Tab-separated table of C-alpha atoms in Angstrom:
chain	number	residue	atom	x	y	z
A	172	UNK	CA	-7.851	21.927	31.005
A	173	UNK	CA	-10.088	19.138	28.981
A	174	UNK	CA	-9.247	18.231	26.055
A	175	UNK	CA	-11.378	18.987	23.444
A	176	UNK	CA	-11.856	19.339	19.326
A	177	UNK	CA	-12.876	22.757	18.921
A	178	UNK	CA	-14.765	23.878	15.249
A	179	UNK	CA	-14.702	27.216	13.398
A	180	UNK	CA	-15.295	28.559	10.137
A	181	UNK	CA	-13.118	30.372	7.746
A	182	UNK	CA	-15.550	31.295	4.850
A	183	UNK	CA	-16.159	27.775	3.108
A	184	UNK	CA	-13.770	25.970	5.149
A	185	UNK	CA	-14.231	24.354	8.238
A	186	UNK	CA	-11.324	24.313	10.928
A	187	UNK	CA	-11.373	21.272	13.794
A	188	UNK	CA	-8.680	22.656	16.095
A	189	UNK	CA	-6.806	19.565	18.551
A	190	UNK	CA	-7.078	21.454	21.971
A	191	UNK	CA	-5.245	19.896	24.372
A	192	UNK	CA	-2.268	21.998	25.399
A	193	UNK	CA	-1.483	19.990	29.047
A	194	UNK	CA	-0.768	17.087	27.004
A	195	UNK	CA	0.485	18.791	23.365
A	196	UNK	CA	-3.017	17.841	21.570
A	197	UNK	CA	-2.352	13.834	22.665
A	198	UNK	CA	-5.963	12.486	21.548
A	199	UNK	CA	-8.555	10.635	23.291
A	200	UNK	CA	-12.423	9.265	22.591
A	201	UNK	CA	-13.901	12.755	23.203
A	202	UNK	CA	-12.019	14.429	20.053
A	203	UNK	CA	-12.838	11.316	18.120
A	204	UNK	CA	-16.769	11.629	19.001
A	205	UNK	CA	-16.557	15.465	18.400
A	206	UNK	CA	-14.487	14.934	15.155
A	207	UNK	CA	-16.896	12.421	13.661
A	208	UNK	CA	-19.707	14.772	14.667
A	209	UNK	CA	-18.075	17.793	13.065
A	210	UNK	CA	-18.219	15.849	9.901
A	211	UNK	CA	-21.695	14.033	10.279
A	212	UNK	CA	-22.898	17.427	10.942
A	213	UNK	CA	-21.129	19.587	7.872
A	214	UNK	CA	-23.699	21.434	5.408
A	215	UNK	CA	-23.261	22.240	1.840
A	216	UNK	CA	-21.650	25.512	2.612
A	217	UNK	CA	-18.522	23.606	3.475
A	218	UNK	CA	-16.372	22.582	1.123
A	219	UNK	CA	-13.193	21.775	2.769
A	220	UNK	CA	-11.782	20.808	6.195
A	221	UNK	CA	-8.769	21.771	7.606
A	222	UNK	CA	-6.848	20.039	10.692
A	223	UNK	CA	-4.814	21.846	12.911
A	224	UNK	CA	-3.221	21.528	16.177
A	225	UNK	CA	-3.280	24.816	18.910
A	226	UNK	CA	-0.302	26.297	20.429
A	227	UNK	CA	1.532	25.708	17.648
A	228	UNK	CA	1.897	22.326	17.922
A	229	UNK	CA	-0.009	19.571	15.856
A	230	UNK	CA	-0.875	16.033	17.770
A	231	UNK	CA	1.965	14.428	20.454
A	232	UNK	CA	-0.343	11.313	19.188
A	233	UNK	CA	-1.971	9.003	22.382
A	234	UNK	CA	-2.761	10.192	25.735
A	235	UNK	CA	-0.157	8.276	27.827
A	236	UNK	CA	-1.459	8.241	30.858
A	237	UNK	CA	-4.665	7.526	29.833
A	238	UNK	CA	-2.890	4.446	27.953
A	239	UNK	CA	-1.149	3.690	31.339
A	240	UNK	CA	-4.411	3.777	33.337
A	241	UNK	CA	-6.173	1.541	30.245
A	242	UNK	CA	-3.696	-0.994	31.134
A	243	UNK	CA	-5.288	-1.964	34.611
A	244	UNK	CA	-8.854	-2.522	32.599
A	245	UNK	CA	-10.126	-5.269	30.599
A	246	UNK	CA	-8.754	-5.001	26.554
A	247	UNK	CA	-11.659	-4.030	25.204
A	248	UNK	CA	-11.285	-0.460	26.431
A	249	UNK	CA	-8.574	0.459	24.779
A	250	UNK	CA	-9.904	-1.789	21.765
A	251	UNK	CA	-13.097	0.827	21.828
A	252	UNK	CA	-10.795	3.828	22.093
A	253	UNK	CA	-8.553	2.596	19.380
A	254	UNK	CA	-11.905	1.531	17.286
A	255	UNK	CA	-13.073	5.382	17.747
A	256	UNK	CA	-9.979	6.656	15.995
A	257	UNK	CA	-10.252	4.593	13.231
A	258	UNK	CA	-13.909	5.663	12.536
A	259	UNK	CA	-13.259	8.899	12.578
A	260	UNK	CA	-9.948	8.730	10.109
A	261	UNK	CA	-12.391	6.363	8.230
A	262	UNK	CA	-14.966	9.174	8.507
A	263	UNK	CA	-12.516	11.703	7.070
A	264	UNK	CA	-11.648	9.260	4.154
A	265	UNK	CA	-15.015	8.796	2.621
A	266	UNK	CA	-16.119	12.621	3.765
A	267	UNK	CA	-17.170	14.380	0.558
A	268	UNK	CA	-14.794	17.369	0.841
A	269	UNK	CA	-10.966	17.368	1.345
A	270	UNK	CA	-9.194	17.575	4.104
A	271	UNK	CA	-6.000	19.504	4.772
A	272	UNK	CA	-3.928	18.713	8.016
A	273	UNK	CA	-2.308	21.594	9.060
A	274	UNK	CA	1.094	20.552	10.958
A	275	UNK	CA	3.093	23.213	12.958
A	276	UNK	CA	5.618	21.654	15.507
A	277	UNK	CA	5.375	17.624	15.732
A	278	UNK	CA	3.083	14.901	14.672
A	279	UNK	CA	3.511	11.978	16.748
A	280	UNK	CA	2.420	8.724	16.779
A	281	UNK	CA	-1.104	8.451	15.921
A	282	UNK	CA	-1.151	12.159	15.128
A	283	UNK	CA	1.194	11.258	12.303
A	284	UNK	CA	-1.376	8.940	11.583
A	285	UNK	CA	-4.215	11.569	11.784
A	286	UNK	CA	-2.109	13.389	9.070
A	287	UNK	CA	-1.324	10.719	6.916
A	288	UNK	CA	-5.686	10.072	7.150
A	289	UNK	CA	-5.873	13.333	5.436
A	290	UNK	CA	-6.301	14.354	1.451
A	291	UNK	CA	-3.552	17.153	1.675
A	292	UNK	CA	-0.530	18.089	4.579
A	293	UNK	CA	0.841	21.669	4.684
A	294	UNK	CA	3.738	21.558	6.999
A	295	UNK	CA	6.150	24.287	8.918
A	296	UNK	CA	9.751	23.531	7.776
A	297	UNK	CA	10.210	22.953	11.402
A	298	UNK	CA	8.062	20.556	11.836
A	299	UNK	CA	8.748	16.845	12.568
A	300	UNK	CA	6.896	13.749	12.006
A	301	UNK	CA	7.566	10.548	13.888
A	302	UNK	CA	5.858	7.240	14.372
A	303	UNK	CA	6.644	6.965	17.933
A	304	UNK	CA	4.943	4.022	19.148
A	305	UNK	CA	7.812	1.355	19.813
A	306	UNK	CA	9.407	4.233	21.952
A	307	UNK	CA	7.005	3.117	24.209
A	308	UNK	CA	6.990	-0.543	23.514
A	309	UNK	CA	3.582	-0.324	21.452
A	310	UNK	CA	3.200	-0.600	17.977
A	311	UNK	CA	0.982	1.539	15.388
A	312	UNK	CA	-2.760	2.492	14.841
A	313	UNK	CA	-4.572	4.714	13.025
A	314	UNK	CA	-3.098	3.358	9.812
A	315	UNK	CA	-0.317	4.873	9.784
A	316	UNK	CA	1.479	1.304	9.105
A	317	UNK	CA	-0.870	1.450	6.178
A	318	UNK	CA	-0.292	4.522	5.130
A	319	UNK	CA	3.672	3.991	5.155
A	320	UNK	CA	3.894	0.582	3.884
A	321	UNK	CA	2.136	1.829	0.425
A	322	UNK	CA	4.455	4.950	-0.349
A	323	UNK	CA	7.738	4.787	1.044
A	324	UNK	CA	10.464	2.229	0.232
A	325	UNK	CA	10.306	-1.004	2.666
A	326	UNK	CA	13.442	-0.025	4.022
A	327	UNK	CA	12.311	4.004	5.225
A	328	UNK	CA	8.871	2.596	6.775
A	329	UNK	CA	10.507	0.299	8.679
A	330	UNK	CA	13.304	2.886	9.844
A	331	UNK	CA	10.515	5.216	10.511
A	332	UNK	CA	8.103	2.832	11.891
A	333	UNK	CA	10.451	0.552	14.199
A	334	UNK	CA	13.069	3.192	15.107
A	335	UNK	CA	10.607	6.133	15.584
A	336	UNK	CA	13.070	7.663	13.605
A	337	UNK	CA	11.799	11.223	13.047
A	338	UNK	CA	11.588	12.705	9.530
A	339	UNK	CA	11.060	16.253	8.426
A	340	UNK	CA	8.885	17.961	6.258
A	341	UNK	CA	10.851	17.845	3.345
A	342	UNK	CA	11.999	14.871	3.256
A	343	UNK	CA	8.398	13.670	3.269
A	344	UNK	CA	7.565	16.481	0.611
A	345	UNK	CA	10.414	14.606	-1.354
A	346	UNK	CA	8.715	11.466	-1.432
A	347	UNK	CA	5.660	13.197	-2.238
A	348	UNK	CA	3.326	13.098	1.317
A	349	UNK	CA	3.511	16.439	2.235
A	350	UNK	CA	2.065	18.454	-0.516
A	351	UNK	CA	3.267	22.154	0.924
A	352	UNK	CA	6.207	23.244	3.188
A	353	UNK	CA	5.998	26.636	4.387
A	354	UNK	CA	7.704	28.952	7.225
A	355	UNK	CA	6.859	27.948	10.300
A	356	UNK	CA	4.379	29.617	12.215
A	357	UNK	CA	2.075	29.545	8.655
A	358	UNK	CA	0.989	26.173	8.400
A	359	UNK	CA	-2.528	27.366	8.965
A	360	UNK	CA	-2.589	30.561	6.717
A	361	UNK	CA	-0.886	28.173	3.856
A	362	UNK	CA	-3.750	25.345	4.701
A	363	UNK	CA	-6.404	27.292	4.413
A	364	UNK	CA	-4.915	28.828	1.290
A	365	UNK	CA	-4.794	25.919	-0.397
A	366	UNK	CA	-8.087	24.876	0.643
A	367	UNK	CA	-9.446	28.101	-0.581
A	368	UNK	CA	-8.053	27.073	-4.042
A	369	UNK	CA	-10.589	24.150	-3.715
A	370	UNK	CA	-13.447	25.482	-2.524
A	371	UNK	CA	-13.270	27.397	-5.918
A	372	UNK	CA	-13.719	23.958	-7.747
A	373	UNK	CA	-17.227	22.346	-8.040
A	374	UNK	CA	-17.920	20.001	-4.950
A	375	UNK	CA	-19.237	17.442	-6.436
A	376	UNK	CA	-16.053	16.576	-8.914
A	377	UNK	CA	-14.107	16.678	-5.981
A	378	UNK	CA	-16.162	14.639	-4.312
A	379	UNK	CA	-16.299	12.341	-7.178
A	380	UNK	CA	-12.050	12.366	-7.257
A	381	UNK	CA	-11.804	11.718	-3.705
A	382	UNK	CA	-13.768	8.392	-3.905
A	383	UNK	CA	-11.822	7.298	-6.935
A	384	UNK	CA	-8.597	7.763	-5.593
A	385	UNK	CA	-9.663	6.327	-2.337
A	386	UNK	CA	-10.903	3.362	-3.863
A	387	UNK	CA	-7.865	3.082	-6.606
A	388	UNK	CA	-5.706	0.639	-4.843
A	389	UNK	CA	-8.831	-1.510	-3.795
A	390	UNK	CA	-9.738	-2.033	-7.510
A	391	UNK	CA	-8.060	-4.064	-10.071
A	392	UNK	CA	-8.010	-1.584	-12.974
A	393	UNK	CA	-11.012	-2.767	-15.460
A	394	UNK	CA	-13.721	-2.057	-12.044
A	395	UNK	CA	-11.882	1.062	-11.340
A	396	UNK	CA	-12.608	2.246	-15.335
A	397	UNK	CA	-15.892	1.622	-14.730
A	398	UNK	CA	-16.073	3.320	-11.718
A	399	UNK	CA	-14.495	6.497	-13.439
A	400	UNK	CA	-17.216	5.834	-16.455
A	401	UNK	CA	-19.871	6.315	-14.306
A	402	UNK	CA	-18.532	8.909	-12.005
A	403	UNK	CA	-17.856	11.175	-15.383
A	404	UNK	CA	-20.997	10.720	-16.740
A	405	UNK	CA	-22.879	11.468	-13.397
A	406	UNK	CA	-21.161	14.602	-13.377
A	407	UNK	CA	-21.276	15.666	-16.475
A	408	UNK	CA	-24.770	15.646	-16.207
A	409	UNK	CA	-24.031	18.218	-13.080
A	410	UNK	CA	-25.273	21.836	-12.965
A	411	UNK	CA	-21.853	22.500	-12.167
A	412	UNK	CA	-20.341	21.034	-15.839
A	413	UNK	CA	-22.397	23.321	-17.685
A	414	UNK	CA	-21.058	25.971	-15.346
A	415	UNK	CA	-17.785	25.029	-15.595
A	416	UNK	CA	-17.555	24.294	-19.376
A	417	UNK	CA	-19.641	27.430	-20.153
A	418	UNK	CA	-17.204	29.467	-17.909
A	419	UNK	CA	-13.860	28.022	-19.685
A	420	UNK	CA	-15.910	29.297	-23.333
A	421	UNK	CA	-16.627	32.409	-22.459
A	422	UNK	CA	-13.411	32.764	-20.645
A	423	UNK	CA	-15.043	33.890	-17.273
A	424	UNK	CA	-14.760	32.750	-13.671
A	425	UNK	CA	-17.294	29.727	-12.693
A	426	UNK	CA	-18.764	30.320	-9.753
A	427	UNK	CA	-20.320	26.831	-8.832
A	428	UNK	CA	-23.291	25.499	-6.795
């Protein structure tokens, strides 16, 4: 069976489903192509995206024996491949809505990585997470090294990074990158309830939070104000403030554009 990124809707939200049970979701150029279309092709109607993997697991990370068979051609293959990924986690960084990763079972390797690319995890108290690349004498992509390296000690990314040591989902929830833990089997019903709580909040001062915060640790602090200045004042000057503001004074419910 190919593998494939499959898309479906769940009122506001948008679901890309990893589909490739042969291989436990491993990835591979077509989901990046589909996944970067998904997103290029989104409407206004969505306002979130949620990640999940099928069969109840989320991402075993690469294909290996398409890795194996990448060996015997010239480095720029897999150099394209890997560049594919990063677009589309790069793609899902600047998208306008967030993005919820939905992880039942394991997230390996660069499907940690896919998880770590994403604004929110909900994971099954079940579920593992491992950076498993040396296990296979290769080392990270996806930015998962980057991802690491910026919010866990030096001493845990290295563990988790050089060992492959698997963590769980609380332990990540304790150092604050998984947002939810649930029971597993409910990763997805707890993702998309969480990303129903956003689609209730105005788009465009979400969209306006997500750039900030991605561009935060680019920024020395005095651009980043001024960033934030102009971001407020853009928004204020929204539809959606004098929705918002007008709903909070009349104590109603807003029901944004």
């Amino acid at each position: 069976m190919p593998a494939e990124l499959k898309t479906s809707s769940h009122g506001a939200t948008m679901v890309l489903t990893l589909h490739n049970p042969d291989q436990r979701n491993a990835l591979g150029p077509a989901m990046y192509a589909a996944g970067i279309e998904a997103l290029n092709a989104a409407g206004p109607e969505v306002r979130s995206v949620v990640i999940v993997g099928s069969g109840g697991f989320f991402c075993a990370g690469g294909d290996l024996q398409r890795l194996q068979h990448n060996r015997q051609e010239p480095p720029e293959v897999q150099a394209q491949s890997i560049d594919a990924l990063h677009l589309w986690l790069e793609e899902i960084r600047s998208f306008p809505c967030p993005v919820i990763a939905a992880v039942e079972g394991a997230a390996a390797g660069a499907g940690f990585s896919l998880a770590l690319g994403c604004d929110f995890i909900v994971a099954a108290s079940n579920s593992v997470f491992a950076m498993s690349h040396t296990g296979v004498a290769l080392s990270p992509d996806g930015g998962g090294s980057w991802q690491l390296a910026r919010f866990l000690p030096r001493q845990l990314a290295s563990e988790l990074i050089m060992l492959g040591q698997r963590i769980d989902a609380e332990r990540l929830r304790h150092f604050g990158i998984v947002n939810r833990v649930c029971a597993p089997g409910s990763a997805l019903d707890e993702a998309l309830s969480l990303a129903e709580q956003l689609n209730q909040r105005a788009p465009n001062a979400l969209a306006s939070t997500k750039e900030l915060l991605s561009s935060a640790m680019d920024h020395p602090l005095g651009p980043h104000l001024t960033r934030e200045r102009d971001q407020f004042v853009l928004n204020l000057h929204h539809a959606n403030a004098g929705i918002g503001i007008g709903a909070f004074l009349g104590m109603t419910k807003p029901d944004y554009e």
